[in-house]
Each structure stands twice: as C-alpha cells, then as structure tokens.
Amino acid sequence: MTSLPPLREVIARHGLSASKALGQNFLFDEQLLDRIAAIPGSLEGRDVLEIGPGPGGLTRALLRAGANVTGIEMDRRCLPALAEVEAAYPGKLKVIEGDALKISPKSLFAGPYHIVANLPYNVGTALFTGWLSGETWPPQWASLTLMFQEEVARRIVAEPDTSAYGRLAVLAQWRSRSKLAMKVHRSAFTPPPKIMSAIVHVVPGAAPPGVSMRVLERVTEAAFGQRRKMLRQSLKGVPGALAALEALGIDPQRRAETLTVAEFVSVARVLTPAI
C-alpha cells in the first residue's frame, strides 16, 4: 500500500463537489469512517460491496480494515479519484461504473459479502427494500451497514404502536435483526445536509416457515397504505385477509401500527397459499 493524500486535497485537485441530483454528501473524518467500517465486525479478507463510493472516503476505511471492496459508482467525475485509491491498494478495490439499482450483486460475488454504504439519499430506501425482498433466504449478503436519513433509519428499527412503525419496519424485522448502530451529525458532512443521519446494521435471521415475501409485502402495503383506517377497511381489497384476521383472533377494528411483526407474519402465512 502506498500513502494517499488527504481526501480534501484529492477532491480539490479533481474539482469535485457533492451533487444534489445524486444525493451526495461527502465525509472526511477518518476516525468516523473507521468507526463505520468497524460496525460489521472484522472485514479482514472479506468481500464488501459499497454503493456510491464518491471520492472514496468510506472506501479507504474499508480497505484499511482489510476488506476486498467492490464499488458501484454512477458519477464518472469520481472515477479518477477512485482510481488513485485502487492503485494504492493493488488487487483490493474494483470500481464499476453504473447504476446500483440496475446491477445485481449476485453477478459480482461468488460467495457471501457485506454491504457497507453511505447510501445516496434519493435511492437508499429502494436499494434497501430490494436487498430485503428476495424469496430465497438467507440471502447471499452477510450484513447490511447503511447510512440513511435519521428519520428513515428510525422507521427501519421502529417498534409497534409508534409513529415511525410501518411497512419498512416489518420488512426489515420479520426475518432479520435490525439495530440503530450510530448517529451521524449533519456537521460531519460536506456540504452539511439539512437533516441528521444514522447508520442501521442488519443481519439475516431465520425466516418464519410457510410465509411468502410477496404476500407479506402485499399485506403490509395495503395495511399501511391506509394506516389511519381500521384493518377491516384497509385490508378489504386483499383476498382472504379479513377471514385470516378472524381465524387468528385479530380484531379487525385495530389499526395497522398496532400489529406486531409476528402478527403480520401470521396473516401472511394464512394467505400465502391463496394470493
């Protein structure tokens, strides 16, 4: 490994600036970045996928942690800066120019891998739900360590009967363990965003038997799509859902945010053969 110049110097030399259109905000604090890279545990010799590495701040931290990093970057302005990191860590970094929403991680790795990313704000939720939504479980990814807007992070780890609890919490928790790993103050970024950020760490768990992901998604979409209404109203368009509530002893006058993750799973299990 050869020494790399400070990230601020690299950004200035390449004339880089964070793009609002791409949801970019740069992190320069190496200690903070090293703490983020440590959240998944030891990455020595492990494969890591990073989405939107930008000029390479988190990429450097992951490489310092011993990871083999594959980065997907659609902002070609950042590619020269990443090429410098690639040269400093021979054989440890591979950069792919492209849209992470259109590239399947399965095509990039033969075995398990971790995903660690300061996700672009404008595509973070879409990427996250995509990684959670496979019918095959456990997934190929070993863990997700992802930075979101704090509001989104709290929705992922929310408990029932709270204002943040919704479809995202159910999808993140029904067969995974999700926790809020770290808050990141807005002042840590350049330029500072208007909102605070937080990092969520997700590890796959055991999938409840007899439940289709597709069915669970449909049930939660209907239930939380009209979250102020009683279940008898919000779920009436889902074939068999009201009968499932009755069979399970779930009061149809309850609202979606009062159901536990386990109760949603029970409803989806009853409906899995039918939908």
PDB file of C-alpha atoms in Angstrom:
ATOM      1  CA  MET A   1       0.000   0.000   0.000  1.00  0.00           C
ATOM      2  CA  THR A   2       1.233   3.470  -0.867  1.00  0.00           C
ATOM      3  CA  SER A   3       0.187   6.520   1.133  1.00  0.00           C
ATOM      4  CA  LEU A   4      -2.783   8.500  -0.129  1.00  0.00           C
ATOM      5  CA  PRO A   5      -3.126  12.278   0.059  1.00  0.00           C
ATOM      6  CA  PRO A   6      -5.892  13.687   2.307  1.00  0.00           C
ATOM      7  CA  LEU A   7      -9.351  13.339   0.816  1.00  0.00           C
ATOM      8  CA  ARG A   8      -9.954  17.095   0.859  1.00  0.00           C
ATOM      9  CA  GLU A   9      -6.837  17.548  -1.271  1.00  0.00           C
ATOM     10  CA  VAL A  10      -7.998  14.887  -3.736  1.00  0.00           C
ATOM     11  CA  ILE A  11     -11.429  16.486  -4.060  1.00  0.00           C
ATOM     12  CA  ALA A  12      -9.921  19.921  -4.623  1.00  0.00           C
ATOM     13  CA  ARG A  13      -7.434  18.612  -7.189  1.00  0.00           C
ATOM     14  CA  HIS A  14     -10.170  16.880  -9.183  1.00  0.00           C
ATOM     15  CA  GLY A  15     -12.610  19.777  -8.807  1.00  0.00           C
ATOM     16  CA  LEU A  16     -15.259  17.584  -7.189  1.00  0.00           C
ATOM     17  CA  SER A  17     -18.363  18.868  -5.465  1.00  0.00           C
ATOM     18  CA  ALA A  18     -21.268  16.955  -3.959  1.00  0.00           C
ATOM     19  CA  SER A  19     -24.135  16.579  -6.414  1.00  0.00           C
ATOM     20  CA  LYS A  20     -27.619  17.291  -5.077  1.00  0.00           C
ATOM     21  CA  ALA A  21     -29.103  15.405  -8.023  1.00  0.00           C
ATOM     22  CA  LEU A  22     -27.229  12.266  -6.968  1.00  0.00           C
ATOM     23  CA  GLY A  23     -27.966  12.735  -3.266  1.00  0.00           C
ATOM     24  CA  GLN A  24     -24.270  13.097  -2.429  1.00  0.00           C
ATOM     25  CA  ASN A  25     -22.713  14.336   0.813  1.00  0.00           C
ATOM     26  CA  PHE A  26     -19.013  13.739   1.480  1.00  0.00           C
ATOM     27  CA  LEU A  27     -17.470  12.534   4.758  1.00  0.00           C
ATOM     28  CA  PHE A  28     -13.864  13.480   5.548  1.00  0.00           C
ATOM     29  CA  ASP A  29     -13.369  12.421   9.177  1.00  0.00           C
ATOM     30  CA  GLU A  30     -11.152   9.319   9.052  1.00  0.00           C
ATOM     31  CA  GLN A  31     -11.879   8.321  12.636  1.00  0.00           C
ATOM     32  CA  LEU A  32     -15.612   8.447  11.983  1.00  0.00           C
ATOM     33  CA  LEU A  33     -15.203   6.496   8.754  1.00  0.00           C
ATOM     34  CA  ASP A  34     -13.104   3.852  10.539  1.00  0.00           C
ATOM     35  CA  ARG A  35     -15.850   3.509  13.162  1.00  0.00           C
ATOM     36  CA  ILE A  36     -18.404   2.933  10.411  1.00  0.00           C
ATOM     37  CA  ALA A  37     -16.185   0.315   8.771  1.00  0.00           C
ATOM     38  CA  ALA A  38     -15.905  -1.494  12.117  1.00  0.00           C
ATOM     39  CA  ILE A  39     -19.667  -1.926  12.615  1.00  0.00           C
ATOM     40  CA  PRO A  40     -19.961  -5.214  10.662  1.00  0.00           C
ATOM     41  CA  GLY A  41     -17.118  -6.763  12.692  1.00  0.00           C
ATOM     42  CA  SER A  42     -13.833  -7.948  11.215  1.00  0.00           C
ATOM     43  CA  LEU A  43     -13.673  -7.367   7.464  1.00  0.00           C
ATOM     44  CA  GLU A  44     -10.177  -8.776   7.032  1.00  0.00           C
ATOM     45  CA  GLY A  45     -10.202 -10.693   3.756  1.00  0.00           C
ATOM     46  CA  ARG A  46     -13.991 -10.302   3.393  1.00  0.00           C
ATOM     47  CA  ASP A  47     -15.812  -9.153   0.267  1.00  0.00           C
ATOM     48  CA  VAL A  48     -17.633  -5.842   0.644  1.00  0.00           C
ATOM     49  CA  LEU A  49     -19.999  -4.072  -1.720  1.00  0.00           C
ATOM     50  CA  GLU A  50     -20.064  -0.295  -1.447  1.00  0.00           C
ATOM     51  CA  ILE A  51     -22.749   1.735  -3.211  1.00  0.00           C
ATOM     52  CA  GLY A  52     -21.843   5.244  -4.319  1.00  0.00           C
ATOM     53  CA  PRO A  53     -18.270   5.471  -3.001  1.00  0.00           C
ATOM     54  CA  GLY A  54     -17.912   9.003  -4.403  1.00  0.00           C
ATOM     55  CA  PRO A  55     -14.335  10.221  -3.948  1.00  0.00           C
ATOM     56  CA  GLY A  56     -13.556   7.225  -1.713  1.00  0.00           C
ATOM     57  CA  GLY A  57     -13.659   8.285   1.939  1.00  0.00           C
ATOM     58  CA  LEU A  58     -15.505   5.228   3.242  1.00  0.00           C
ATOM     59  CA  THR A  59     -13.735   3.117   0.618  1.00  0.00           C
ATOM     60  CA  ARG A  60     -10.401   3.967   2.205  1.00  0.00           C
ATOM     61  CA  ALA A  61     -11.708   2.994   5.649  1.00  0.00           C
ATOM     62  CA  LEU A  62     -12.981  -0.352   4.366  1.00  0.00           C
ATOM     63  CA  LEU A  63      -9.632  -1.041   2.724  1.00  0.00           C
ATOM     64  CA  ARG A  64      -7.788  -0.079   5.911  1.00  0.00           C
ATOM     65  CA  ALA A  65      -9.988  -2.678   7.640  1.00  0.00           C
ATOM     66  CA  GLY A  66      -8.659  -5.330   5.261  1.00  0.00           C
ATOM     67  CA  ALA A  67     -11.737  -5.725   3.048  1.00  0.00           C
ATOM     68  CA  ASN A  68     -11.842  -6.581  -0.631  1.00  0.00           C
ATOM     69  CA  VAL A  69     -14.088  -3.810  -1.928  1.00  0.00           C
ATOM     70  CA  THR A  70     -16.276  -3.646  -4.999  1.00  0.00           C
ATOM     71  CA  GLY A  71     -17.736  -0.184  -5.507  1.00  0.00           C
ATOM     72  CA  ILE A  72     -20.589   0.805  -7.817  1.00  0.00           C
ATOM     73  CA  GLU A  73     -20.382   4.458  -8.799  1.00  0.00           C
ATOM     74  CA  MET A  74     -22.514   6.235 -11.402  1.00  0.00           C
ATOM     75  CA  ASP A  75     -20.825   9.645 -11.080  1.00  0.00           C
ATOM     76  CA  ARG A  76     -17.970   9.431 -13.528  1.00  0.00           C
ATOM     77  CA  ARG A  77     -16.447  12.619 -12.086  1.00  0.00           C
ATOM     78  CA  CYS A  78     -15.381  10.488  -9.095  1.00  0.00           C
ATOM     79  CA  LEU A  79     -13.714   7.723 -11.101  1.00  0.00           C
ATOM     80  CA  PRO A  80     -10.232   9.351 -11.309  1.00  0.00           C
ATOM     81  CA  ALA A  81     -10.167   9.820  -7.514  1.00  0.00           C
ATOM     82  CA  LEU A  82     -11.222   6.196  -7.013  1.00  0.00           C
ATOM     83  CA  ALA A  83      -8.555   5.082  -9.495  1.00  0.00           C
ATOM     84  CA  GLU A  84      -5.946   6.589  -7.173  1.00  0.00           C
ATOM     85  CA  VAL A  85      -7.318   4.517  -4.273  1.00  0.00           C
ATOM     86  CA  GLU A  86      -7.345   1.432  -6.493  1.00  0.00           C
ATOM     87  CA  ALA A  87      -3.674   2.000  -7.351  1.00  0.00           C
ATOM     88  CA  ALA A  88      -2.792   2.412  -3.667  1.00  0.00           C
ATOM     89  CA  TYR A  89      -4.430  -0.913  -2.772  1.00  0.00           C
ATOM     90  CA  PRO A  90      -3.494  -3.265  -5.642  1.00  0.00           C
ATOM     91  CA  GLY A  91      -5.972  -6.082  -6.115  1.00  0.00           C
ATOM     92  CA  LYS A  92      -8.184  -4.907  -3.239  1.00  0.00           C
ATOM     93  CA  LEU A  93     -10.554  -2.475  -4.952  1.00  0.00           C
ATOM     94  CA  LYS A  94     -12.717  -2.897  -8.040  1.00  0.00           C
ATOM     95  CA  VAL A  95     -14.816   0.024  -9.244  1.00  0.00           C
ATOM     96  CA  ILE A  96     -17.803  -0.490 -11.530  1.00  0.00           C
ATOM     97  CA  GLU A  97     -19.340   2.487 -13.280  1.00  0.00           C
ATOM     98  CA  GLY A  98     -23.103   2.087 -13.291  1.00  0.00           C
ATOM     99  CA  ASP A  99     -26.448   2.377 -11.549  1.00  0.00           C
ATOM    100  CA  ALA A 100     -26.681   0.206  -8.422  1.00  0.00           C
ATOM    101  CA  LEU A 101     -30.436  -0.140  -8.966  1.00  0.00           C
ATOM    102  CA  LYS A 102     -29.708  -1.942 -12.231  1.00  0.00           C
ATOM    103  CA  ILE A 103     -26.777  -4.144 -11.153  1.00  0.00           C
ATOM    104  CA  SER A 104     -27.403  -7.400  -9.308  1.00  0.00           C
ATOM    105  CA  PRO A 105     -24.857  -8.033  -6.532  1.00  0.00           C
ATOM    106  CA  LYS A 106     -25.221 -11.757  -7.273  1.00  0.00           C
ATOM    107  CA  SER A 107     -23.379 -11.126 -10.528  1.00  0.00           C
ATOM    108  CA  LEU A 108     -20.419  -9.635  -8.659  1.00  0.00           C
ATOM    109  CA  PHE A 109     -19.686 -12.182  -5.926  1.00  0.00           C
ATOM    110  CA  ALA A 110     -19.316 -15.959  -5.870  1.00  0.00           C
ATOM    111  CA  GLY A 111     -19.772 -16.212  -2.105  1.00  0.00           C
ATOM    112  CA  PRO A 112     -21.050 -14.178   0.845  1.00  0.00           C
ATOM    113  CA  TYR A 113     -20.401 -10.461   1.019  1.00  0.00           C
ATOM    114  CA  HIS A 114     -21.173  -7.494   3.249  1.00  0.00           C
ATOM    115  CA  ILE A 115     -22.811  -4.296   2.039  1.00  0.00           C
ATOM    116  CA  VAL A 116     -21.456  -1.123   3.622  1.00  0.00           C
ATOM    117  CA  ALA A 117     -22.527   2.214   2.204  1.00  0.00           C
ATOM    118  CA  ASN A 118     -23.284   5.854   2.780  1.00  0.00           C
ATOM    119  CA  LEU A 119     -26.318   5.469   0.544  1.00  0.00           C
ATOM    120  CA  PRO A 120     -27.350   8.293  -1.762  1.00  0.00           C
ATOM    121  CA  TYR A 121     -30.462   9.732  -0.126  1.00  0.00           C
ATOM    122  CA  ASN A 122     -32.551   9.573  -3.291  1.00  0.00           C
ATOM    123  CA  VAL A 123     -32.217   5.795  -3.846  1.00  0.00           C
ATOM    124  CA  GLY A 124     -31.387   4.456  -0.373  1.00  0.00           C
ATOM    125  CA  THR A 125     -34.833   3.099   0.533  1.00  0.00           C
ATOM    126  CA  ALA A 126     -35.334   1.477  -2.877  1.00  0.00           C
ATOM    127  CA  LEU A 127     -31.990  -0.323  -2.643  1.00  0.00           C
ATOM    128  CA  PHE A 128     -32.655  -1.410   0.940  1.00  0.00           C
ATOM    129  CA  THR A 129     -36.086  -2.891   0.250  1.00  0.00           C
ATOM    130  CA  GLY A 130     -34.674  -4.644  -2.798  1.00  0.00           C
ATOM    131  CA  TRP A 131     -32.000  -6.372  -0.690  1.00  0.00           C
ATOM    132  CA  LEU A 132     -34.653  -7.438   1.831  1.00  0.00           C
ATOM    133  CA  SER A 133     -37.184  -8.713  -0.673  1.00  0.00           C
ATOM    134  CA  GLY A 134     -35.741 -11.916  -2.097  1.00  0.00           C
ATOM    135  CA  GLU A 135     -37.852 -15.056  -1.764  1.00  0.00           C
ATOM    136  CA  THR A 136     -34.653 -17.063  -1.256  1.00  0.00           C
ATOM    137  CA  TRP A 137     -33.443 -16.810   2.341  1.00  0.00           C
ATOM    138  CA  PRO A 138     -30.917 -16.460   3.885  1.00  0.00           C
ATOM    139  CA  PRO A 139     -29.577 -14.010   1.303  1.00  0.00           C
ATOM    140  CA  GLN A 140     -26.086 -14.009  -0.117  1.00  0.00           C
ATOM    141  CA  TRP A 141     -25.261 -10.829   1.795  1.00  0.00           C
ATOM    142  CA  ALA A 142     -23.955 -11.441   5.316  1.00  0.00           C
ATOM    143  CA  SER A 143     -24.846  -7.999   6.709  1.00  0.00           C
ATOM    144  CA  LEU A 144     -26.015  -4.523   5.730  1.00  0.00           C
ATOM    145  CA  THR A 145     -24.370  -1.458   7.259  1.00  0.00           C
ATOM    146  CA  LEU A 146     -26.136   1.505   5.733  1.00  0.00           C
ATOM    147  CA  MET A 147     -26.369   5.221   6.347  1.00  0.00           C
ATOM    148  CA  PHE A 148     -29.804   6.805   5.943  1.00  0.00           C
ATOM    149  CA  GLN A 149     -31.531   9.986   6.913  1.00  0.00           C
ATOM    150  CA  GLU A 150     -32.214   9.537  10.636  1.00  0.00           C
ATOM    151  CA  GLU A 151     -35.979   9.565  10.024  1.00  0.00           C
ATOM    152  CA  VAL A 152     -35.663   6.607   7.625  1.00  0.00           C
ATOM    153  CA  ALA A 153     -33.303   4.765   9.986  1.00  0.00           C
ATOM    154  CA  ARG A 154     -35.835   5.084  12.813  1.00  0.00           C
ATOM    155  CA  ARG A 155     -38.581   3.715  10.571  1.00  0.00           C
ATOM    156  CA  ILE A 156     -36.452   0.621   9.920  1.00  0.00           C
ATOM    157  CA  VAL A 157     -35.936  -0.224  13.603  1.00  0.00           C
ATOM    158  CA  ALA A 158     -39.290   1.082  14.896  1.00  0.00           C
ATOM    159  CA  GLU A 159     -41.439  -0.873  17.336  1.00  0.00           C
ATOM    160  CA  PRO A 160     -45.216  -1.354  17.020  1.00  0.00           C
ATOM    161  CA  ASP A 161     -47.580   1.351  18.207  1.00  0.00           C
ATOM    162  CA  THR A 162     -45.118   4.150  17.470  1.00  0.00           C
ATOM    163  CA  SER A 163     -45.405   6.857  14.837  1.00  0.00           C
ATOM    164  CA  ALA A 164     -42.323   5.555  12.979  1.00  0.00           C
ATOM    165  CA  TYR A 165     -43.603   1.977  12.776  1.00  0.00           C
ATOM    166  CA  GLY A 166     -44.743   0.920   9.333  1.00  0.00           C
ATOM    167  CA  ARG A 167     -44.163  -1.306   6.351  1.00  0.00           C
ATOM    168  CA  LEU A 168     -40.407  -0.700   6.336  1.00  0.00           C
ATOM    169  CA  ALA A 169     -40.072  -1.927   9.928  1.00  0.00           C
ATOM    170  CA  VAL A 170     -41.981  -5.140   9.201  1.00  0.00           C
ATOM    171  CA  LEU A 171     -39.938  -5.905   6.086  1.00  0.00           C
ATOM    172  CA  ALA A 172     -36.691  -5.214   7.954  1.00  0.00           C
ATOM    173  CA  GLN A 173     -37.548  -7.207  11.065  1.00  0.00           C
ATOM    174  CA  TRP A 174     -39.594 -10.257  10.107  1.00  0.00           C
ATOM    175  CA  ARG A 175     -36.545 -12.350   9.195  1.00  0.00           C
ATOM    176  CA  SER A 176     -33.637 -10.051  10.069  1.00  0.00           C
ATOM    177  CA  ARG A 177     -32.185  -8.405  13.154  1.00  0.00           C
ATOM    178  CA  SER A 178     -32.033  -4.650  12.695  1.00  0.00           C
ATOM    179  CA  LYS A 179     -30.497  -2.077  15.006  1.00  0.00           C
ATOM    180  CA  LEU A 180     -29.565   1.591  15.019  1.00  0.00           C
ATOM    181  CA  ALA A 181     -25.784   1.371  15.174  1.00  0.00           C
ATOM    182  CA  MET A 182     -24.692   5.017  15.155  1.00  0.00           C
ATOM    183  CA  LYS A 183     -25.978   8.548  14.726  1.00  0.00           C
ATOM    184  CA  VAL A 184     -24.020  10.881  12.451  1.00  0.00           C
ATOM    185  CA  HIS A 185     -24.377  14.625  12.968  1.00  0.00           C
ATOM    186  CA  ARG A 186     -25.122  16.740   9.908  1.00  0.00           C
ATOM    187  CA  SER A 187     -21.965  18.780  10.574  1.00  0.00           C
ATOM    188  CA  ALA A 188     -19.822  15.734   9.727  1.00  0.00           C
ATOM    189  CA  PHE A 189     -20.722  16.091   6.048  1.00  0.00           C
ATOM    190  CA  THR A 190     -19.584  18.427   3.319  1.00  0.00           C
ATOM    191  CA  PRO A 191     -21.858  20.097   2.439  1.00  0.00           C
ATOM    192  CA  PRO A 192     -23.913  19.644   5.634  1.00  0.00           C
ATOM    193  CA  PRO A 193     -27.375  18.255   4.813  1.00  0.00           C
ATOM    194  CA  LYS A 194     -30.433  19.802   6.408  1.00  0.00           C
ATOM    195  CA  ILE A 195     -31.185  16.648   8.390  1.00  0.00           C
ATOM    196  CA  MET A 196     -29.356  14.247  10.699  1.00  0.00           C
ATOM    197  CA  SER A 197     -28.192  10.825   9.573  1.00  0.00           C
ATOM    198  CA  ALA A 198     -27.934   7.434  11.236  1.00  0.00           C
ATOM    199  CA  ILE A 199     -26.447   4.039  10.439  1.00  0.00           C
ATOM    200  CA  VAL A 200     -28.527   0.879  10.516  1.00  0.00           C
ATOM    201  CA  HIS A 201     -26.950  -2.558  10.838  1.00  0.00           C
ATOM    202  CA  VAL A 202     -28.970  -5.538   9.606  1.00  0.00           C
ATOM    203  CA  VAL A 203     -28.097  -9.232   9.916  1.00  0.00           C
ATOM    204  CA  PRO A 204     -30.215 -12.010   8.369  1.00  0.00           C
ATOM    205  CA  GLY A 205     -32.120 -14.196  10.804  1.00  0.00           C
ATOM    206  CA  ALA A 206     -34.214 -17.321  10.439  1.00  0.00           C
ATOM    207  CA  ALA A 207     -37.151 -16.948   8.068  1.00  0.00           C
ATOM    208  CA  PRO A 208     -40.518 -17.967   9.557  1.00  0.00           C
ATOM    209  CA  PRO A 209     -41.711 -21.053   7.658  1.00  0.00           C
ATOM    210  CA  GLY A 210     -44.631 -21.015   5.253  1.00  0.00           C
ATOM    211  CA  VAL A 211     -44.565 -17.286   4.504  1.00  0.00           C
ATOM    212  CA  SER A 212     -44.149 -15.734   1.062  1.00  0.00           C
ATOM    213  CA  MET A 213     -42.279 -12.447   0.915  1.00  0.00           C
ATOM    214  CA  ARG A 214     -44.550 -11.352  -1.919  1.00  0.00           C
ATOM    215  CA  VAL A 215     -47.659 -11.941   0.200  1.00  0.00           C
ATOM    216  CA  LEU A 216     -46.208 -10.138   3.218  1.00  0.00           C
ATOM    217  CA  GLU A 217     -45.341  -7.161   1.036  1.00  0.00           C
ATOM    218  CA  ARG A 218     -48.905  -7.026  -0.296  1.00  0.00           C
ATOM    219  CA  VAL A 219     -50.457  -7.245   3.155  1.00  0.00           C
ATOM    220  CA  THR A 220     -48.223  -4.548   4.655  1.00  0.00           C
ATOM    221  CA  GLU A 221     -48.624  -2.294   1.625  1.00  0.00           C
ATOM    222  CA  ALA A 222     -52.414  -2.452   1.953  1.00  0.00           C
ATOM    223  CA  ALA A 223     -52.437  -2.141   5.751  1.00  0.00           C
ATOM    224  CA  PHE A 224     -50.072   0.815   5.984  1.00  0.00           C
ATOM    225  CA  GLY A 225     -51.271   2.426   2.758  1.00  0.00           C
ATOM    226  CA  GLN A 226     -54.341   3.463   4.760  1.00  0.00           C
ATOM    227  CA  ARG A 227     -52.794   3.386   8.219  1.00  0.00           C
ATOM    228  CA  ARG A 228     -55.396   5.672   9.788  1.00  0.00           C
ATOM    229  CA  LYS A 229     -58.166   3.260   8.873  1.00  0.00           C
ATOM    230  CA  MET A 230     -59.141   0.076  10.695  1.00  0.00           C
ATOM    231  CA  LEU A 231     -57.855  -3.194   9.271  1.00  0.00           C
ATOM    232  CA  ARG A 232     -61.351  -4.189   8.182  1.00  0.00           C
ATOM    233  CA  GLN A 233     -61.207  -1.252   5.766  1.00  0.00           C
ATOM    234  CA  SER A 234     -57.534  -1.194   4.750  1.00  0.00           C
ATOM    235  CA  LEU A 235     -57.324  -4.958   4.092  1.00  0.00           C
ATOM    236  CA  LYS A 236     -60.695  -5.485   2.441  1.00  0.00           C
ATOM    237  CA  GLY A 237     -59.058  -5.398  -1.007  1.00  0.00           C
ATOM    238  CA  VAL A 238     -56.688  -8.268  -0.144  1.00  0.00           C
ATOM    239  CA  PRO A 239     -58.422 -11.582  -0.924  1.00  0.00           C
ATOM    240  CA  GLY A 240     -58.910 -13.641   2.232  1.00  0.00           C
ATOM    241  CA  ALA A 241     -57.327 -11.078   4.569  1.00  0.00           C
ATOM    242  CA  LEU A 242     -60.421 -10.376   6.678  1.00  0.00           C
ATOM    243  CA  ALA A 243     -61.078 -14.103   7.066  1.00  0.00           C
ATOM    244  CA  ALA A 244     -57.433 -14.536   8.105  1.00  0.00           C
ATOM    245  CA  LEU A 245     -57.839 -11.884  10.812  1.00  0.00           C
ATOM    246  CA  GLU A 246     -60.896 -13.693  12.131  1.00  0.00           C
ATOM    247  CA  ALA A 247     -59.152 -17.081  12.090  1.00  0.00           C
ATOM    248  CA  LEU A 248     -56.200 -15.632  14.005  1.00  0.00           C
ATOM    249  CA  GLY A 249     -58.336 -13.781  16.524  1.00  0.00           C
ATOM    250  CA  ILE A 250     -57.037 -10.363  15.444  1.00  0.00           C
ATOM    251  CA  ASP A 251     -59.619  -7.638  15.995  1.00  0.00           C
ATOM    252  CA  PRO A 252     -60.386  -6.060  12.577  1.00  0.00           C
ATOM    253  CA  GLN A 253     -61.047  -2.762  14.332  1.00  0.00           C
ATOM    254  CA  ARG A 254     -57.348  -2.412  15.143  1.00  0.00           C
ATOM    255  CA  ARG A 255     -55.105  -0.241  13.005  1.00  0.00           C
ATOM    256  CA  ALA A 256     -52.004  -1.424  11.188  1.00  0.00           C
ATOM    257  CA  GLU A 257     -49.494   0.246  13.521  1.00  0.00           C
ATOM    258  CA  THR A 258     -50.814  -1.781  16.486  1.00  0.00           C
ATOM    259  CA  LEU A 259     -49.994  -5.172  14.943  1.00  0.00           C
ATOM    260  CA  THR A 260     -46.681  -6.747  15.856  1.00  0.00           C
ATOM    261  CA  VAL A 261     -44.309  -8.084  13.227  1.00  0.00           C
ATOM    262  CA  ALA A 262     -45.270 -11.611  14.326  1.00  0.00           C
ATOM    263  CA  GLU A 263     -48.969 -10.840  13.762  1.00  0.00           C
ATOM    264  CA  PHE A 264     -48.299  -9.585  10.235  1.00  0.00           C
ATOM    265  CA  VAL A 265     -46.287 -12.754   9.590  1.00  0.00           C
ATOM    266  CA  SER A 266     -49.201 -14.870  10.860  1.00  0.00           C
ATOM    267  CA  VAL A 267     -51.624 -13.131   8.491  1.00  0.00           C
ATOM    268  CA  ALA A 268     -49.234 -13.585   5.563  1.00  0.00           C
ATOM    269  CA  ARG A 269     -48.782 -17.269   6.440  1.00  0.00           C
ATOM    270  CA  VAL A 270     -52.552 -17.855   6.283  1.00  0.00           C
ATOM    271  CA  LEU A 271     -52.719 -16.047   2.921  1.00  0.00           C
ATOM    272  CA  THR A 272     -49.595 -17.488   1.326  1.00  0.00           C
ATOM    273  CA  PRO A 273     -51.383 -20.366  -0.467  1.00  0.00           C
ATOM    274  CA  ALA A 274     -54.212 -18.077  -1.580  1.00  0.00           C
ATOM    275  CA  ILE A 275     -52.571 -14.985  -3.100  1.00  0.00           C
TER     276      ILE A 275
END
